[in-house]
mmCIF file of C-alpha atoms in Angstrom:
data_model
loop_
_atom_site.group_PDB
_atom_site.id
_atom_site.type_symbol
_atom_site.label_atom_id
_atom_site.label_comp_id
_atom_site.label_asym_id
_atom_site.label_seq_id
_atom_site.Cartn_x
_atom_site.Cartn_y
_atom_site.Cartn_z
ATOM 1 C CA MET A 4 69.457 75.982 210.372
ATOM 2 C CA GLY A 5 68.783 72.909 213.022
ATOM 3 C CA GLY A 6 71.831 71.316 212.759
ATOM 4 C CA VAL A 7 74.366 70.368 209.534
ATOM 5 C CA TYR A 8 72.871 69.368 206.491
ATOM 6 C CA PRO A 9 73.702 66.779 205.089
ATOM 7 C CA PRO A 10 76.092 64.733 207.260
ATOM 8 C CA VAL A 11 79.576 65.722 205.229
ATOM 9 C CA THR A 12 82.349 62.557 205.344
ATOM 10 C CA GLY A 13 85.964 62.406 204.120
ATOM 11 C CA THR A 14 86.144 64.166 200.426
ATOM 12 C CA ASN A 15 82.280 64.399 200.064
ATOM 13 C CA THR A 16 80.913 67.621 198.559
ATOM 14 C CA SER A 17 77.637 68.651 196.869
ATOM 15 C CA ARG A 18 76.508 71.400 194.626
ATOM 16 C CA TYR A 19 74.355 72.265 197.473
ATOM 17 C CA TRP A 20 76.004 71.960 201.016
ATOM 18 C CA HIS A 21 80.174 72.454 200.931
ATOM 19 C CA PRO A 22 80.320 73.410 197.507
ATOM 20 C CA GLY A 23 83.459 72.677 195.654
ATOM 21 C CA ILE A 24 84.206 76.591 193.895
ATOM 22 C CA MET A 25 86.526 78.247 191.515
ATOM 23 C CA VAL A 26 86.469 81.959 191.764
ATOM 24 C CA ASN A 27 88.570 83.778 188.883
ATOM 25 C CA GLY A 28 90.903 80.623 188.614
ATOM 26 C CA LYS A 29 90.966 80.615 192.833
ATOM 27 C CA HIS A 30 89.459 77.994 194.986
ATOM 28 C CA ILE A 31 87.297 79.162 197.909
ATOM 29 C CA GLU A 32 87.333 77.419 200.875
ATOM 30 C CA THR A 33 83.830 76.069 202.142
ATOM 31 C CA LYS A 34 82.555 74.305 205.202
ATOM 32 C CA PRO A 35 79.998 71.650 205.852
ATOM 33 C CA THR A 36 77.496 74.500 207.031
ATOM 34 C CA ASP A 37 77.778 76.600 203.673
ATOM 35 C CA TYR A 38 75.048 76.798 201.303
ATOM 36 C CA GLY A 39 76.045 77.068 197.659
ATOM 37 C CA PRO A 40 73.245 78.722 195.932
ATOM 38 C CA ASP A 41 73.676 81.614 198.793
ATOM 39 C CA MET A 42 77.064 82.117 198.205
ATOM 40 C CA TYR A 43 76.901 82.128 194.227
ATOM 41 C CA SER A 44 73.817 84.340 194.155
ATOM 42 C CA GLY A 45 76.097 86.754 196.837
ATOM 43 C CA PHE A 46 78.350 86.618 194.221
ATOM 44 C CA ILE A 47 75.830 87.918 191.857
ATOM 45 C CA MET A 48 74.683 90.715 193.943
ATOM 46 C CA ASP A 49 77.810 91.877 194.447
ATOM 47 C CA PHE A 50 78.636 91.832 190.975
ATOM 48 C CA MET A 51 75.264 94.435 190.542
ATOM 49 C CA LYS A 52 76.104 96.467 193.100
ATOM 50 C CA LYS A 53 79.710 97.222 191.967
ATOM 51 C CA ASN A 54 78.349 98.073 188.462
ATOM 52 C CA ALA A 55 75.451 100.684 189.670
ATOM 53 C CA ALA A 56 78.002 102.030 192.013
ATOM 54 C CA ALA A 57 80.210 102.831 189.534
ATOM 55 C CA LYS A 58 76.757 103.187 186.631
ATOM 56 C CA LYS A 59 78.163 100.834 184.122
ATOM 57 C CA PRO A 60 75.748 98.815 181.973
ATOM 58 C CA PHE A 61 76.085 95.489 182.822
ATOM 59 C CA PHE A 62 75.419 91.609 181.826
ATOM 60 C CA ALA A 63 75.082 89.402 184.135
ATOM 61 C CA TYR A 64 74.018 85.554 183.334
ATOM 62 C CA TYR A 65 73.336 83.992 186.770
ATOM 63 C CA SER A 66 72.884 79.358 185.944
ATOM 64 C CA MET A 67 71.280 78.519 189.231
ATOM 65 C CA THR A 68 71.946 75.108 190.782
ATOM 66 C CA LEU A 69 68.628 75.036 191.870
ATOM 67 C CA ILE A 70 66.519 73.151 190.894
ATOM 68 C CA HIS A 71 68.734 70.342 189.535
ATOM 69 C CA THR A 72 68.884 66.657 191.584
ATOM 70 C CA PRO A 73 69.570 66.018 193.965
ATOM 71 C CA TRP A 74 66.847 67.196 195.699
ATOM 72 C CA VAL A 75 68.025 67.835 199.279
ATOM 73 C CA GLY A 76 67.018 69.971 202.310
ATOM 74 C CA THR A 77 67.601 73.866 201.961
ATOM 75 C CA PRO A 78 68.572 75.916 204.901
ATOM 76 C CA ASP A 79 64.457 76.946 205.111
ATOM 77 C CA ASN A 80 63.719 73.466 204.856
ATOM 78 C CA PRO A 81 67.011 70.953 206.189
ATOM 79 C CA ASN A 82 65.108 67.731 207.464
ATOM 80 C CA VAL A 83 63.491 67.204 204.134
ATOM 81 C CA LYS A 84 63.961 63.469 202.838
ATOM 82 C CA ASP A 85 66.182 63.391 199.770
ATOM 83 C CA ASN A 86 64.864 63.446 195.968
ATOM 84 C CA SER A 87 61.347 63.784 197.105
ATOM 85 C CA LEU A 88 58.327 65.360 196.357
ATOM 86 C CA GLU A 89 58.834 67.791 199.544
ATOM 87 C CA ALA A 90 62.466 68.540 198.814
ATOM 88 C CA LEU A 91 61.191 69.741 195.692
ATOM 89 C CA LYS A 92 59.021 71.884 196.584
ATOM 90 C CA ALA A 93 61.801 73.051 199.571
ATOM 91 C CA ASN A 94 64.139 73.689 196.045
ATOM 92 C CA VAL A 95 62.014 75.280 194.318
ATOM 93 C CA GLU A 96 60.540 77.824 197.020
ATOM 94 C CA TYR A 97 63.944 78.657 197.951
ATOM 95 C CA THR A 98 64.261 79.631 193.774
ATOM 96 C CA ASP A 99 62.144 81.927 194.477
ATOM 97 C CA LYS A 100 63.384 83.431 197.874
ATOM 98 C CA ILE A 101 66.766 83.853 195.575
ATOM 99 C CA ILE A 102 65.235 85.561 192.393
ATOM 100 C CA GLY A 103 63.694 88.010 195.448
ATOM 101 C CA ARG A 104 66.724 88.799 196.784
ATOM 102 C CA LEU A 105 68.140 89.528 193.237
ATOM 103 C CA ILE A 106 65.538 91.865 192.262
ATOM 104 C CA LYS A 107 65.652 93.523 195.641
ATOM 105 C CA THR A 108 69.216 93.907 195.005
ATOM 106 C CA LEU A 109 68.506 95.907 191.839
ATOM 107 C CA GLU A 110 65.886 97.880 193.245
ATOM 108 C CA ASP A 111 68.181 99.189 196.373
ATOM 109 C CA ALA A 112 70.573 100.125 193.395
ATOM 110 C CA GLY A 113 68.690 102.453 192.054
ATOM 111 C CA ILE A 114 68.408 100.501 188.597
ATOM 112 C CA ARG A 115 64.934 97.963 188.777
ATOM 113 C CA GLU A 116 63.150 100.321 186.400
ATOM 114 C CA ASN A 117 65.292 100.003 183.219
ATOM 115 C CA THR A 118 67.270 96.536 183.945
ATOM 116 C CA LEU A 119 65.843 93.817 181.507
ATOM 117 C CA VAL A 120 65.261 90.620 183.692
ATOM 118 C CA ILE A 121 64.974 86.979 182.199
ATOM 119 C CA PHE A 122 63.997 84.390 183.815
ATOM 120 C CA LEU A 123 63.344 80.938 181.828
ATOM 121 C CA ALA A 124 64.294 77.062 182.689
ATOM 122 C CA ASP A 125 66.870 75.175 180.396
ATOM 123 C CA ASN A 126 64.407 71.660 179.671
ATOM 124 C CA GLY A 127 61.770 69.936 181.956
ATOM 125 C CA THR A 128 61.961 68.665 185.066
ATOM 126 C CA GLU A 129 64.150 65.204 186.162
ATOM 127 C CA ASN A 130 61.755 62.478 185.659
ATOM 128 C CA TRP A 131 58.856 64.954 183.991
ATOM 129 C CA GLY A 132 60.270 65.688 180.564
ATOM 130 C CA LYS A 133 63.587 66.342 180.624
ATOM 131 C CA GLN A 134 65.590 64.921 177.713
ATOM 132 C CA THR A 135 61.798 64.531 175.442
ATOM 133 C CA VAL A 136 60.665 66.376 172.762
ATOM 134 C CA THR A 137 57.117 65.952 173.955
ATOM 135 C CA GLU A 138 55.393 68.638 175.474
ATOM 136 C CA TRP A 139 56.718 69.032 179.123
ATOM 137 C CA GLY A 140 60.665 68.983 177.257
ATOM 138 C CA PRO A 141 60.346 72.043 175.299
ATOM 139 C CA ARG A 142 57.772 73.910 177.536
ATOM 140 C CA VAL A 143 59.623 75.657 180.408
ATOM 141 C CA PRO A 144 58.950 78.747 182.715
ATOM 142 C CA PHE A 145 59.549 82.411 180.678
ATOM 143 C CA MET A 146 59.178 85.573 182.356
ATOM 144 C CA VAL A 147 60.291 88.939 181.479
ATOM 145 C CA SER A 148 60.608 91.761 183.609
ATOM 146 C CA CYS A 149 61.571 95.058 182.878
ATOM 147 C CA PRO A 150 58.955 97.872 184.548
ATOM 148 C CA GLY A 151 59.954 100.707 183.329
ATOM 149 C CA ILE A 152 59.895 99.428 179.474
ATOM 150 C CA ILE A 153 57.120 96.469 179.666
ATOM 151 C CA GLN A 154 53.810 96.481 181.297
ATOM 152 C CA SER A 155 53.315 93.814 183.872
ATOM 153 C CA ASN A 156 50.890 91.055 184.627
ATOM 154 C CA ARG A 157 50.651 90.159 180.109
ATOM 155 C CA VAL A 158 50.705 86.835 179.411
ATOM 156 C CA SER A 159 51.246 85.926 175.543
ATOM 157 C CA ASP A 160 50.839 82.575 173.367
ATOM 158 C CA ALA A 161 53.971 83.721 170.867
ATOM 159 C CA PRO A 162 56.198 80.555 170.105
ATOM 160 C CA VAL A 163 59.775 81.352 171.789
ATOM 161 C CA ASP A 164 62.852 79.563 171.950
ATOM 162 C CA LEU A 165 66.133 80.315 173.181
ATOM 163 C CA PRO A 166 67.977 81.762 170.318
ATOM 164 C CA ASP A 167 65.318 84.306 170.643
ATOM 165 C CA VAL A 168 66.950 85.506 173.552
ATOM 166 C CA LEU A 169 70.099 87.331 172.070
ATOM 167 C CA ALA A 170 67.750 88.808 169.391
ATOM 168 C CA THR A 171 65.622 90.537 172.608
ATOM 169 C CA MET A 172 68.676 91.724 174.446
ATOM 170 C CA LEU A 173 70.230 93.114 171.288
ATOM 171 C CA ASP A 174 66.936 95.163 170.616
ATOM 172 C CA PHE A 175 66.619 95.847 174.370
ATOM 173 C CA THR A 176 70.676 97.268 174.053
ATOM 174 C CA ASN A 177 70.315 99.002 170.842
ATOM 175 C CA VAL A 178 72.487 97.240 169.509
ATOM 176 C CA ARG A 179 72.480 96.304 165.669
ATOM 177 C CA VAL A 180 74.427 93.541 163.816
ATOM 178 C CA LYS A 181 75.083 93.980 160.529
ATOM 179 C CA ASN A 182 73.474 90.972 158.532
ATOM 180 C CA GLN A 183 69.949 89.901 160.536
ATOM 181 C CA LYS A 184 70.271 86.969 159.126
ATOM 182 C CA ASP A 185 73.005 86.023 161.257
ATOM 183 C CA LEU A 186 70.901 85.680 164.410
ATOM 184 C CA ASP A 187 68.901 82.593 164.845
ATOM 185 C CA GLY A 188 65.998 83.857 167.096
ATOM 186 C CA LYS A 189 63.858 86.873 166.379
ATOM 187 C CA SER A 190 63.055 89.665 168.874
ATOM 188 C CA LEU A 191 60.765 89.867 171.364
ATOM 189 C CA MET A 192 60.750 93.186 172.145
ATOM 190 C CA PRO A 193 57.413 94.396 169.810
ATOM 191 C CA VAL A 194 55.583 91.887 171.851
ATOM 192 C CA LEU A 195 56.799 92.565 175.329
ATOM 193 C CA THR A 196 55.772 96.156 174.467
ATOM 194 C CA GLY A 197 52.747 95.478 173.541
ATOM 195 C CA LYS A 198 53.027 96.720 170.161
ATOM 196 C CA THR A 199 51.969 93.058 168.417
ATOM 197 C CA THR A 200 50.999 89.919 169.431
ATOM 198 C CA ASN A 201 52.537 87.949 166.518
ATOM 199 C CA HIS A 202 55.949 86.477 166.855
ATOM 200 C CA LYS A 203 56.754 83.795 164.296
ATOM 201 C CA PRO A 204 54.725 80.588 163.086
ATOM 202 C CA VAL A 205 56.945 78.324 165.474
ATOM 203 C CA ALA A 206 59.496 77.264 167.963
ATOM 204 C CA MET A 207 62.285 74.458 167.140
ATOM 205 C CA THR A 208 63.770 71.984 169.821
ATOM 206 C CA HIS A 209 65.610 69.037 169.817
ATOM 207 C CA TYR A 210 67.165 66.021 171.580
ATOM 208 C CA GLY A 211 69.658 63.912 170.193
ATOM 209 C CA ASN A 212 68.742 62.803 166.760
ATOM 210 C CA TYR A 213 64.580 63.771 167.860
ATOM 211 C CA ARG A 214 62.984 66.954 166.448
ATOM 212 C CA VAL A 215 59.799 68.499 166.990
#
């Protein structure tokens, strides 16, 4: 990295450079040269390694800070203009890099084949659909991978909404609920394993008083 980005003065900190971090109730000291996304993903990788070594099943929920605003320089592209499309591009590329690290961690631990990986966004991008119920609001990336169970390079047109994620994870882990009506979602396992192309007729989204 060429120099320190961004310059930090006084108590000014960011979710990215020189982040404020609490781990299990303990404050972690950081420096202006510390990049938050690298630290956060490092915690997740350590968690996966420890559980894999102990041969314990685990659930890891990684709520990434990337690509949330502000869009600032990354370790690979420290000199882009803040909140520019160039900075957004750099943040998307670094997101991809971190996902690659997480996948490699699973591969190195020997558990990639039977680990269900779900990658999705929670809303459209800032200024391009976020907080709307138009197409760019609810339509977000949704990718699922489990090489030992799910065939790769397949695309589905099935309508999906977030409650389906819980139902899908329960199905993959053979966890049964007493009453399926207690679940708002529907498992995607039949679609993901190629048993059917049909899932459900509609998906629901809302923002404030707006529904679609």
